[in-house]
Structure formats: structure tokens, C-alpha cells
Tab-separated table of C-alpha atoms in Angstrom:
chain	number	residue	atom	x	y	z
A	1	MET	CA	-1.096	21.499	189.779
A	2	PRO	CA	-2.567	20.987	186.406
A	3	SER	CA	-5.883	19.385	186.451
A	4	ASP	CA	-5.701	15.775	184.431
A	5	ASP	CA	-8.841	16.899	182.979
A	6	LEU	CA	-6.608	19.255	180.356
A	7	PRO	CA	-5.575	17.915	177.062
A	8	VAL	CA	-2.109	17.844	176.480
A	9	PRO	CA	-0.409	19.999	173.215
A	10	VAL	CA	1.095	17.473	171.271
A	11	PHE	CA	3.999	19.970	169.972
A	12	SER	CA	5.761	18.774	165.969
A	13	LYS	CA	9.220	17.629	165.818
A	14	PRO	CA	10.871	20.333	163.153
A	15	VAL	CA	10.873	19.015	159.452
A	16	THR	CA	14.733	17.955	159.094
A	17	LEU	CA	16.496	17.821	155.759
A	18	ARG	CA	16.102	13.697	156.067
A	19	ASP	CA	12.553	14.087	156.377
A	20	VAL	CA	12.634	15.694	152.810
A	21	ALA	CA	15.357	13.759	151.376
A	22	ALA	CA	13.296	10.562	152.099
A	23	GLN	CA	9.784	12.251	150.603
A	24	ALA	CA	11.859	12.747	147.539
A	25	ARG	CA	13.151	9.307	148.070
A	26	VAL	CA	16.820	11.068	147.130
A	27	SER	CA	19.494	10.981	149.316
A	28	VAL	CA	20.657	13.983	151.693
A	29	ALA	CA	23.535	14.724	150.658
A	30	THR	CA	21.638	15.107	147.325
A	31	ALA	CA	18.396	17.071	148.837
A	32	SER	CA	20.738	18.655	150.658
A	33	LYS	CA	22.974	19.538	147.627
A	34	ALA	CA	19.851	20.358	145.402
A	35	LEU	CA	18.374	23.269	147.979
A	36	ASN	CA	21.793	24.681	148.243
A	37	ASP	CA	21.665	25.592	144.004
A	38	GLN	CA	25.233	23.047	144.300
A	39	GLY	CA	26.459	19.242	143.232
A	40	ARG	CA	25.285	17.656	139.006
A	41	MET	CA	21.449	16.739	138.879
A	42	THR	CA	18.910	16.475	136.097
A	43	ALA	CA	16.450	20.116	136.450
A	44	GLU	CA	13.707	17.624	137.217
A	45	THR	CA	15.562	15.690	140.618
A	46	ARG	CA	16.514	19.811	142.220
A	47	GLU	CA	12.892	20.667	141.561
A	48	ARG	CA	11.418	18.217	142.815
A	49	ILE	CA	13.364	18.686	145.832
A	50	ARG	CA	12.745	22.233	146.181
A	51	GLU	CA	8.775	21.355	145.778
A	52	THR	CA	8.906	18.611	148.553
A	53	ALA	CA	10.939	21.137	150.712
A	54	ARG	CA	8.625	23.647	150.407
A	55	ARG	CA	5.184	20.772	151.040
A	56	LEU	CA	7.333	19.714	153.863
A	57	GLY	CA	7.620	23.427	155.543
A	58	PHE	CA	11.401	23.012	155.298
A	59	ARG	CA	13.591	25.245	156.792
A	60	PRO	CA	17.166	24.858	156.407
A	61	ASN	CA	19.247	25.829	159.488
A	62	SER	CA	20.766	29.614	159.328
A	63	LEU	CA	24.158	28.099	161.149
A	64	ALA	CA	24.466	25.035	158.789
A	65	GLN	CA	24.062	27.512	156.029
A	66	SER	CA	25.829	30.301	157.170
A	67	LEU	CA	29.224	27.268	157.904
A	68	LEU	CA	28.362	26.113	154.314
A	69	ARG	CA	28.709	29.600	152.407
A	70	ARG	CA	30.943	31.361	154.940
A	71	ARG	CA	28.655	34.025	155.678
A	72	SER	CA	26.583	35.205	157.751
A	73	PHE	CA	23.886	36.716	156.543
A	74	THR	CA	24.055	39.847	158.889
A	75	VAL	CA	25.415	43.386	158.384
A	76	GLY	CA	26.959	45.646	160.697
A	77	LEU	CA	25.106	49.943	160.567
A	78	LEU	CA	27.815	52.400	162.528
A	79	THR	CA	26.738	55.202	163.546
A	80	ASN	CA	27.286	58.077	165.731
A	81	ASP	CA	23.752	60.029	165.180
A	82	THR	CA	22.119	59.650	168.309
A	83	TYR	CA	18.375	60.861	167.317
A	84	GLY	CA	18.418	58.490	164.482
A	85	ARG	CA	17.098	61.723	161.973
A	86	PHE	CA	19.584	60.180	159.418
A	87	SER	CA	20.549	56.819	160.139
A	88	LEU	CA	16.653	55.733	160.313
A	89	PRO	CA	15.739	56.470	157.258
A	90	LEU	CA	19.219	54.924	155.514
A	91	MET	CA	18.640	51.825	158.076
A	92	SER	CA	15.019	51.691	155.938
A	93	GLY	CA	17.458	51.982	152.514
A	94	ILE	CA	19.655	49.610	153.711
A	95	SER	CA	16.969	46.955	154.836
A	96	ASP	CA	15.030	46.858	152.068
A	97	ALA	CA	18.125	45.671	150.103
A	98	LEU	CA	19.252	43.343	152.039
A	99	VAL	CA	15.951	41.417	153.006
A	100	ASP	CA	15.078	39.923	149.676
A	101	ASN	CA	18.907	38.098	150.031
A	102	GLY	CA	18.162	36.631	152.957
A	103	VAL	CA	20.192	39.872	155.102
A	104	SER	CA	20.036	40.869	158.749
A	105	VAL	CA	20.487	44.690	159.526
A	106	PHE	CA	22.014	45.003	163.083
A	107	LEU	CA	22.804	48.817	164.284
A	108	CYS	CA	25.653	50.097	167.525
A	109	ASN	CA	25.992	53.283	167.751
A	110	VAL	CA	28.981	55.309	168.345
A	111	GLU	CA	28.133	58.573	170.029
A	112	GLU	CA	31.372	60.050	169.719
A	113	ASP	CA	33.059	57.824	171.720
A	114	PRO	CA	36.204	56.349	170.319
A	115	ARG	CA	36.342	53.023	173.305
A	116	LEU	CA	32.507	52.405	172.187
A	117	GLY	CA	33.420	52.634	169.240
A	118	GLN	CA	35.959	50.312	168.148
A	119	MET	CA	34.093	47.662	170.667
A	120	HIS	CA	31.607	47.236	168.459
A	121	VAL	CA	33.349	46.544	165.368
A	122	ASP	CA	35.493	43.948	167.569
A	123	ALA	CA	31.663	42.525	168.361
A	124	MET	CA	30.921	43.082	164.600
A	125	LEU	CA	34.133	41.258	163.426
A	126	ASP	CA	33.208	38.189	166.479
A	127	LYS	CA	29.970	37.989	164.356
A	128	ARG	CA	31.293	37.574	161.381
A	129	VAL	CA	29.512	40.284	160.042
A	130	ASP	CA	29.472	39.958	155.872
A	131	GLY	CA	29.948	44.060	155.654
A	132	ILE	CA	29.866	47.425	157.717
A	133	ILE	CA	28.505	50.629	156.301
A	134	ALA	CA	29.121	53.721	158.216
A	135	THR	CA	26.977	55.910	159.291
A	136	GLY	CA	26.639	59.542	160.840
A	137	LYS	CA	25.148	63.276	160.931
A	138	ARG	CA	27.730	64.927	158.851
A	139	ILE	CA	29.001	64.480	155.461
A	140	ASP	CA	32.978	66.136	156.635
A	141	ARG	CA	33.493	63.986	159.776
A	142	HIS	CA	34.179	60.755	160.259
A	143	LEU	CA	33.232	58.631	163.319
A	144	PRO	CA	35.545	58.382	166.240
A	145	VAL	CA	36.806	54.711	164.653
A	146	ASP	CA	39.508	53.156	162.491
A	147	LEU	CA	37.386	51.368	159.765
A	148	SER	CA	40.276	51.068	157.108
A	149	ASN	CA	42.066	47.947	156.357
A	150	LEU	CA	38.969	44.999	157.817
A	151	ARG	CA	38.786	41.569	156.976
A	152	VAL	CA	35.374	42.710	155.531
A	153	PRO	CA	34.050	45.550	152.966
A	154	VAL	CA	33.143	48.317	154.253
A	155	ILE	CA	30.510	51.187	152.366
A	156	TYR	CA	30.363	54.514	153.856
A	157	ALA	CA	26.468	56.567	153.499
A	158	PHE	CA	26.306	59.816	154.591
A	159	THR	CA	29.893	60.527	156.354
A	160	GLN	CA	33.147	61.189	155.188
A	161	PRO	CA	35.214	57.887	153.953
A	162	ASP	CA	38.789	56.720	154.527
A	163	PRO	CA	40.561	57.073	151.057
A	164	ASP	CA	39.939	55.019	148.579
A	165	ALA	CA	36.582	54.069	150.126
A	166	ILE	CA	33.343	53.789	148.770
A	167	ALA	CA	30.711	56.295	149.985
A	168	PHE	CA	27.702	57.580	149.063
A	169	VAL	CA	26.182	60.999	149.831
A	170	SER	CA	23.340	63.505	149.191
A	171	ASP	CA	24.070	65.745	146.277
A	172	ASP	CA	23.850	69.018	148.543
A	173	ALA	CA	24.879	71.796	145.702
A	174	GLU	CA	21.805	70.108	143.500
A	175	GLY	CA	19.822	70.285	146.320
A	176	ALA	CA	19.739	73.891	146.896
A	177	ARG	CA	19.652	74.493	142.960
A	178	LEU	CA	16.624	72.702	143.174
A	179	ALA	CA	15.287	75.477	145.956
A	180	ILE	CA	16.371	78.252	144.238
A	181	GLU	CA	15.663	77.344	140.871
A	182	HIS	CA	11.453	76.922	142.646
A	183	PHE	CA	11.924	80.030	143.474
A	184	CYS	CA	13.386	81.591	140.187
A	185	ARG	CA	10.426	79.917	138.179
A	186	LEU	CA	7.607	81.256	140.962
A	187	GLY	CA	8.900	84.889	139.932
A	188	ARG	CA	10.266	85.499	143.315
A	189	LYS	CA	13.041	88.568	142.704
A	190	HIS	CA	14.985	88.823	146.046
A	191	ILE	CA	15.939	85.639	147.168
A	192	ALA	CA	17.607	85.316	150.881
A	193	HIS	CA	19.319	82.241	152.277
A	194	VAL	CA	19.717	81.848	155.896
A	195	THR	CA	21.981	78.499	157.230
A	196	GLY	CA	23.993	77.161	159.980
A	197	PRO	CA	27.810	76.960	161.109
A	198	ALA	CA	30.414	78.109	158.449
A	199	SER	CA	32.141	74.733	160.171
A	200	PHE	CA	29.864	72.603	158.004
A	201	ALA	CA	30.950	71.932	153.936
A	202	VAL	CA	27.414	71.415	152.824
A	203	VAL	CA	26.940	75.080	153.894
A	204	HIS	CA	29.411	76.403	152.115
A	205	ALA	CA	28.373	73.722	149.347
A	206	ARG	CA	24.233	75.122	149.402
A	207	ALA	CA	25.826	78.576	149.075
A	208	GLN	CA	27.833	78.340	146.232
A	209	ALA	CA	24.752	76.726	144.247
A	210	TYR	CA	23.200	79.214	145.852
A	211	ARG	CA	24.546	82.064	144.012
A	212	ASP	CA	25.368	80.145	140.856
A	213	VAL	CA	22.031	80.124	140.343
A	214	LEU	CA	20.900	83.820	141.327
A	215	ILE	CA	23.870	84.938	139.087
A	216	GLU	CA	22.019	82.611	136.069
A	217	ASN	CA	18.697	84.558	135.926
A	218	GLY	CA	20.164	88.148	136.769
A	219	LEU	CA	19.057	88.147	140.593
A	220	PRO	CA	21.183	90.210	143.383
A	221	VAL	CA	22.806	87.792	145.510
A	222	THR	CA	23.554	88.827	149.492
A	223	GLU	CA	25.546	87.268	151.288
A	224	PRO	CA	24.149	84.230	153.117
A	225	LEU	CA	22.969	84.712	156.741
A	226	LEU	CA	24.677	81.724	158.894
A	227	GLY	CA	23.962	81.016	162.468
A	228	SER	CA	22.480	77.839	164.562
A	229	TRP	CA	21.187	75.234	163.266
A	230	SER	CA	17.842	75.229	165.003
A	231	GLU	CA	14.520	77.733	164.766
A	232	ALA	CA	16.132	80.238	166.687
A	233	TRP	CA	18.452	81.081	164.986
A	234	GLY	CA	15.573	81.242	162.071
A	235	HIS	CA	13.833	83.684	163.864
A	236	GLU	CA	16.302	86.024	164.656
A	237	ALA	CA	17.590	85.297	160.867
A	238	VAL	CA	14.467	87.491	159.966
A	239	ALA	CA	15.521	90.675	162.017
A	240	HIS	CA	18.122	91.115	160.364
A	241	LEU	CA	16.405	90.713	156.771
A	242	PHE	CA	13.465	92.968	157.559
A	243	ASP	CA	14.602	95.743	159.981
A	244	GLY	CA	17.636	96.448	157.035
A	245	LYS	CA	17.903	99.186	155.008
A	246	SER	CA	18.617	96.880	152.326
A	247	GLU	CA	15.569	95.688	150.213
A	248	ARG	CA	13.384	93.363	152.141
A	249	PRO	CA	13.140	89.477	150.457
A	250	ASP	CA	10.614	87.899	149.008
A	251	ALA	CA	11.546	84.030	149.449
A	252	VAL	CA	14.393	82.495	151.889
A	253	PHE	CA	16.265	79.369	151.623
A	254	CYS	CA	16.603	78.188	154.549
A	255	GLY	CA	19.728	75.355	155.362
A	256	ASN	CA	17.080	73.265	157.163
A	257	ASP	CA	13.713	72.864	158.115
A	258	GLN	CA	13.833	73.944	161.755
A	259	ILE	CA	15.362	77.506	160.318
A	260	ALA	CA	12.843	77.095	158.112
A	261	ARG	CA	10.193	76.537	160.805
A	262	GLY	CA	12.008	79.468	163.054
A	263	VAL	CA	11.522	81.780	159.574
A	264	ILE	CA	7.880	81.217	159.532
A	265	ASP	CA	6.719	81.774	162.867
A	266	ALA	CA	9.112	85.102	162.924
A	267	LEU	CA	8.017	86.253	159.446
A	268	ARG	CA	4.111	85.390	160.962
A	269	GLU	CA	4.664	87.819	163.855
A	270	ARG	CA	5.436	90.719	161.616
A	271	GLY	CA	2.292	90.115	160.015
A	272	LEU	CA	3.882	89.021	156.715
A	273	SER	CA	2.333	86.199	154.306
A	274	VAL	CA	3.795	83.034	154.031
A	275	PRO	CA	4.000	82.055	151.085
A	276	GLY	CA	2.010	85.331	150.425
A	277	ASP	CA	4.175	87.953	150.574
A	278	VAL	CA	7.745	85.795	151.643
A	279	GLY	CA	8.135	82.070	150.165
A	280	VAL	CA	10.196	80.079	152.427
A	281	ILE	CA	11.722	76.258	151.467
A	282	GLY	CA	13.583	74.445	153.769
A	283	PHE	CA	16.397	71.404	153.422
A	284	ASP	CA	15.933	67.403	155.163
A	285	ASN	CA	12.589	67.315	154.215
A	286	TRP	CA	12.346	66.000	157.881
A	287	GLU	CA	8.892	65.252	158.066
A	288	ILE	CA	7.458	65.888	161.434
A	289	VAL	CA	9.013	69.762	161.290
A	290	ALA	CA	7.458	69.993	157.295
A	291	GLU	CA	4.316	69.310	157.316
A	292	ALA	CA	3.084	70.284	160.882
A	293	THR	CA	4.555	73.801	159.847
A	294	ARG	CA	1.527	76.446	158.708
A	295	PRO	CA	1.709	76.678	155.884
A	296	PRO	CA	3.417	72.957	155.441
A	297	LEU	CA	7.112	73.568	154.606
A	298	THR	CA	8.713	72.721	150.719
A	299	SER	CA	12.027	71.212	151.474
A	300	VAL	CA	14.543	69.431	149.822
A	301	ASP	CA	14.938	65.720	150.612
A	302	MET	CA	18.155	64.027	150.731
A	303	ASN	CA	16.799	60.527	149.405
A	304	LEU	CA	17.896	58.680	152.088
A	305	VAL	CA	16.432	55.934	151.863
A	306	ALA	CA	17.352	55.579	148.570
A	307	LEU	CA	21.013	56.270	149.278
A	308	GLY	CA	20.564	53.452	152.136
A	309	ARG	CA	19.720	51.188	149.505
A	310	GLU	CA	22.431	51.858	146.811
A	311	ALA	CA	24.769	51.661	149.826
A	312	GLY	CA	23.416	47.886	150.447
A	313	LEU	CA	23.171	46.906	146.853
A	314	THR	CA	26.756	47.887	146.812
A	315	LEU	CA	27.985	45.823	149.628
A	316	LEU	CA	26.391	43.155	148.842
A	317	SER	CA	27.848	43.129	145.499
A	318	LEU	CA	31.193	43.278	147.407
A	319	VAL	CA	29.684	40.408	149.588
A	320	GLY	CA	29.422	38.868	146.537
A	321	GLY	CA	33.315	39.048	145.100
A	322	LYS	CA	32.243	41.601	142.541
A	323	PRO	CA	34.114	44.360	142.339
A	324	ALA	CA	33.248	47.881	142.664
A	325	ALA	CA	35.124	51.071	141.854
A	326	PRO	CA	36.435	53.096	144.871
A	327	GLY	CA	35.370	57.039	145.115
A	328	ILE	CA	31.957	59.381	146.364
A	329	ARG	CA	29.302	58.449	144.878
A	330	LYS	CA	26.647	61.398	144.845
A	331	LEU	CA	23.331	60.590	144.727
A	332	PRO	CA	20.774	63.114	143.507
A	333	CYS	CA	18.103	65.000	145.685
A	334	ARG	CA	14.145	65.695	145.078
A	335	LEU	CA	12.134	69.202	146.074
A	336	VAL	CA	9.193	68.324	148.172
A	337	VAL	CA	6.587	70.832	147.246
A	338	ARG	CA	3.892	71.731	150.221
A	339	GLN	CA	2.637	75.701	150.636
A	340	SER	CA	5.011	77.558	151.927
A	341	CYS	CA	6.401	78.481	148.941
A	342	GLY	CA	2.925	80.039	146.555
A	343	HIS	CA	2.335	80.187	142.810
A	344	PRO	CA	3.919	81.877	140.698
A	345	LEU	CA	3.217	86.237	141.389
A	346	ASP	CA	1.579	88.013	138.962
A	347	GLY	CA	4.708	90.721	136.479
């Protein structure tokens, strides 16, 4: 039993719209219109009501606001990226775009299960989300759920869109071009490319950019080595590059940072210096991998946070009734230079 000597806590009641109206000497209806930027009144009256609300610490009821504006101020984010490698940076950018507009984001993982995906979509619609952003772990595969003909706008980011939808992806070819051009500026003459499986569209886009830049610079072109997206494949690929009769590369462009880390480990085991003997560039700029590699890995960053921000802002425009042309928007990548490239070579 609590002691009679203990003070009884006193909880103040939340400030209501009626309190604001009384303090501002206006009707409740006028106070509501002023705070929702509606109705006809003088600028002085509107500002007096808003200042009164600020001074009293009035917080509008979110449900009432939603009903008034016919919006829930929530956005659903669907993904099958189980580990969050791509969806978490995207979500960070989406949240940046939406937070200043009072919109919250909630994430649902659909895995590869169409039934789970449909369940999440139904739940989002039941909660009256203002819109949905779909994202995934590759740009050439649909999520396992039908998002066409929904009653809310849908934006695709880093996943294959439906026809006539709006989608945002990174420009993989341009990212590969940044890497190879950087090697060329450093004076590297024999640049190899070790990448992922042929079933990925990005593998072919990056490989074509690799070939194009080498041809433009009058350098020899070797066929890319295709394998898995793994350190083990990067390690194995070094044997293919250095045990044959062809000229050994002085630079290796890798399809992701895990492959690059395997390449660097294998080069070290052979007594080759990175970047002294061989420069290495990865792709994705997965910082937990790139910064822990020895030496730290230069890598192409797909700017997923910026991509998410653009997707979020576009969804806001659609929710606000502003039209946007359908199609795929390719956003630029950037090269994050660390120690694995080295300085320009002499001669």
C-alpha cells in the first residue's frame, strides 16, 4: 500500500482546441480554421490564434487531422531485401523527405512470399496509407505482389516497376564508367573486371560500360569474369587472372565490395601489393565492408539515400495531387575514393 506521506502526483490535462479558442477570444470553429490554414480571417487574427496555440503547447489530435484532410500521414514501404542492405539506406532517404511534412514510414518485409506480400498490402490499405513505396534487392525483379491499380499512388525504388509506373534506380553503367575512368587517370593499363552472375541485368550494364571506357582509351579489353556475389568468388577469380598466360592486370574492377575484399585477400596471399602492384575498386560502398578492408576499399556508391529522398518527395507530390510522368529515373552514382586505388603511376 502506498504511504499516506507520499505526495500525490498531479497530471495536467492536455490543452484542447477549446482552450486555445478561449485564450484567443475566438470561436472554436475559427480556431480550427486558423490552425488548419482554412477559412477567411485577417492575417492578424490567424497569427494570434497560432501564437496562442504555441504558447499553450497545443498539439492537434492526429486522428482528427487525418479525418479533416482525408489523409493518414503514413506511407508504407514494401521490400524483399531481408538483410536491409539496400532498403535501409533507401528508408533513411525516404524518411528525410517525409519527416518535415509530418509523414511517418513503416516498413514491411514481404520476403519472396506472394501471400505475405498481399497480406501486408491489404493491411496498409486498411490503415489508409497515403501511398506505397516498393523496393527490393535487385532492379530487374518484381516484388512478389501485385501493386497495380491500387487506390493509392505507388512509387518503385531499386526494384522492377510495373508498366507506366514511376521508378527510381541508380545508374549502374555510369557508376562503372566512374570506376574505369578513375583507373585510367591513375595510369592503369590492364584493367580486369570480376563481377556477379549473368542472370543480373546490372552485371551486363556495368560490363558494357567497362568495355566502352577501355575502348575509348585505347586499352585492351578482356572478358569479364562472372561468378557469385561473394568474397570466395573474388578470391577464386584472382587465380584465373594471375595463373594464365595472358598479361597480368594492374587493376581490378569488382562487381561488389564483397568480391573486391576477396580479390584483395588473394592478392595479398600472392605477395602482391594493393594498390602498389594492383589497384582495386568495388561497387556498392557498403561501408561496413569497404572501410574494414585492408587497405580501405575505393567503391562506387549508388547514392541510395538520395534515391530514397527523391522517391519520397515524388510520392508526396502525387499525394498532393500533382501529376508526375511515368518512367524510370536513373540517378547518378559517385565514386568514394579510399586507399585501394593508389596514386597515378609513373610513366
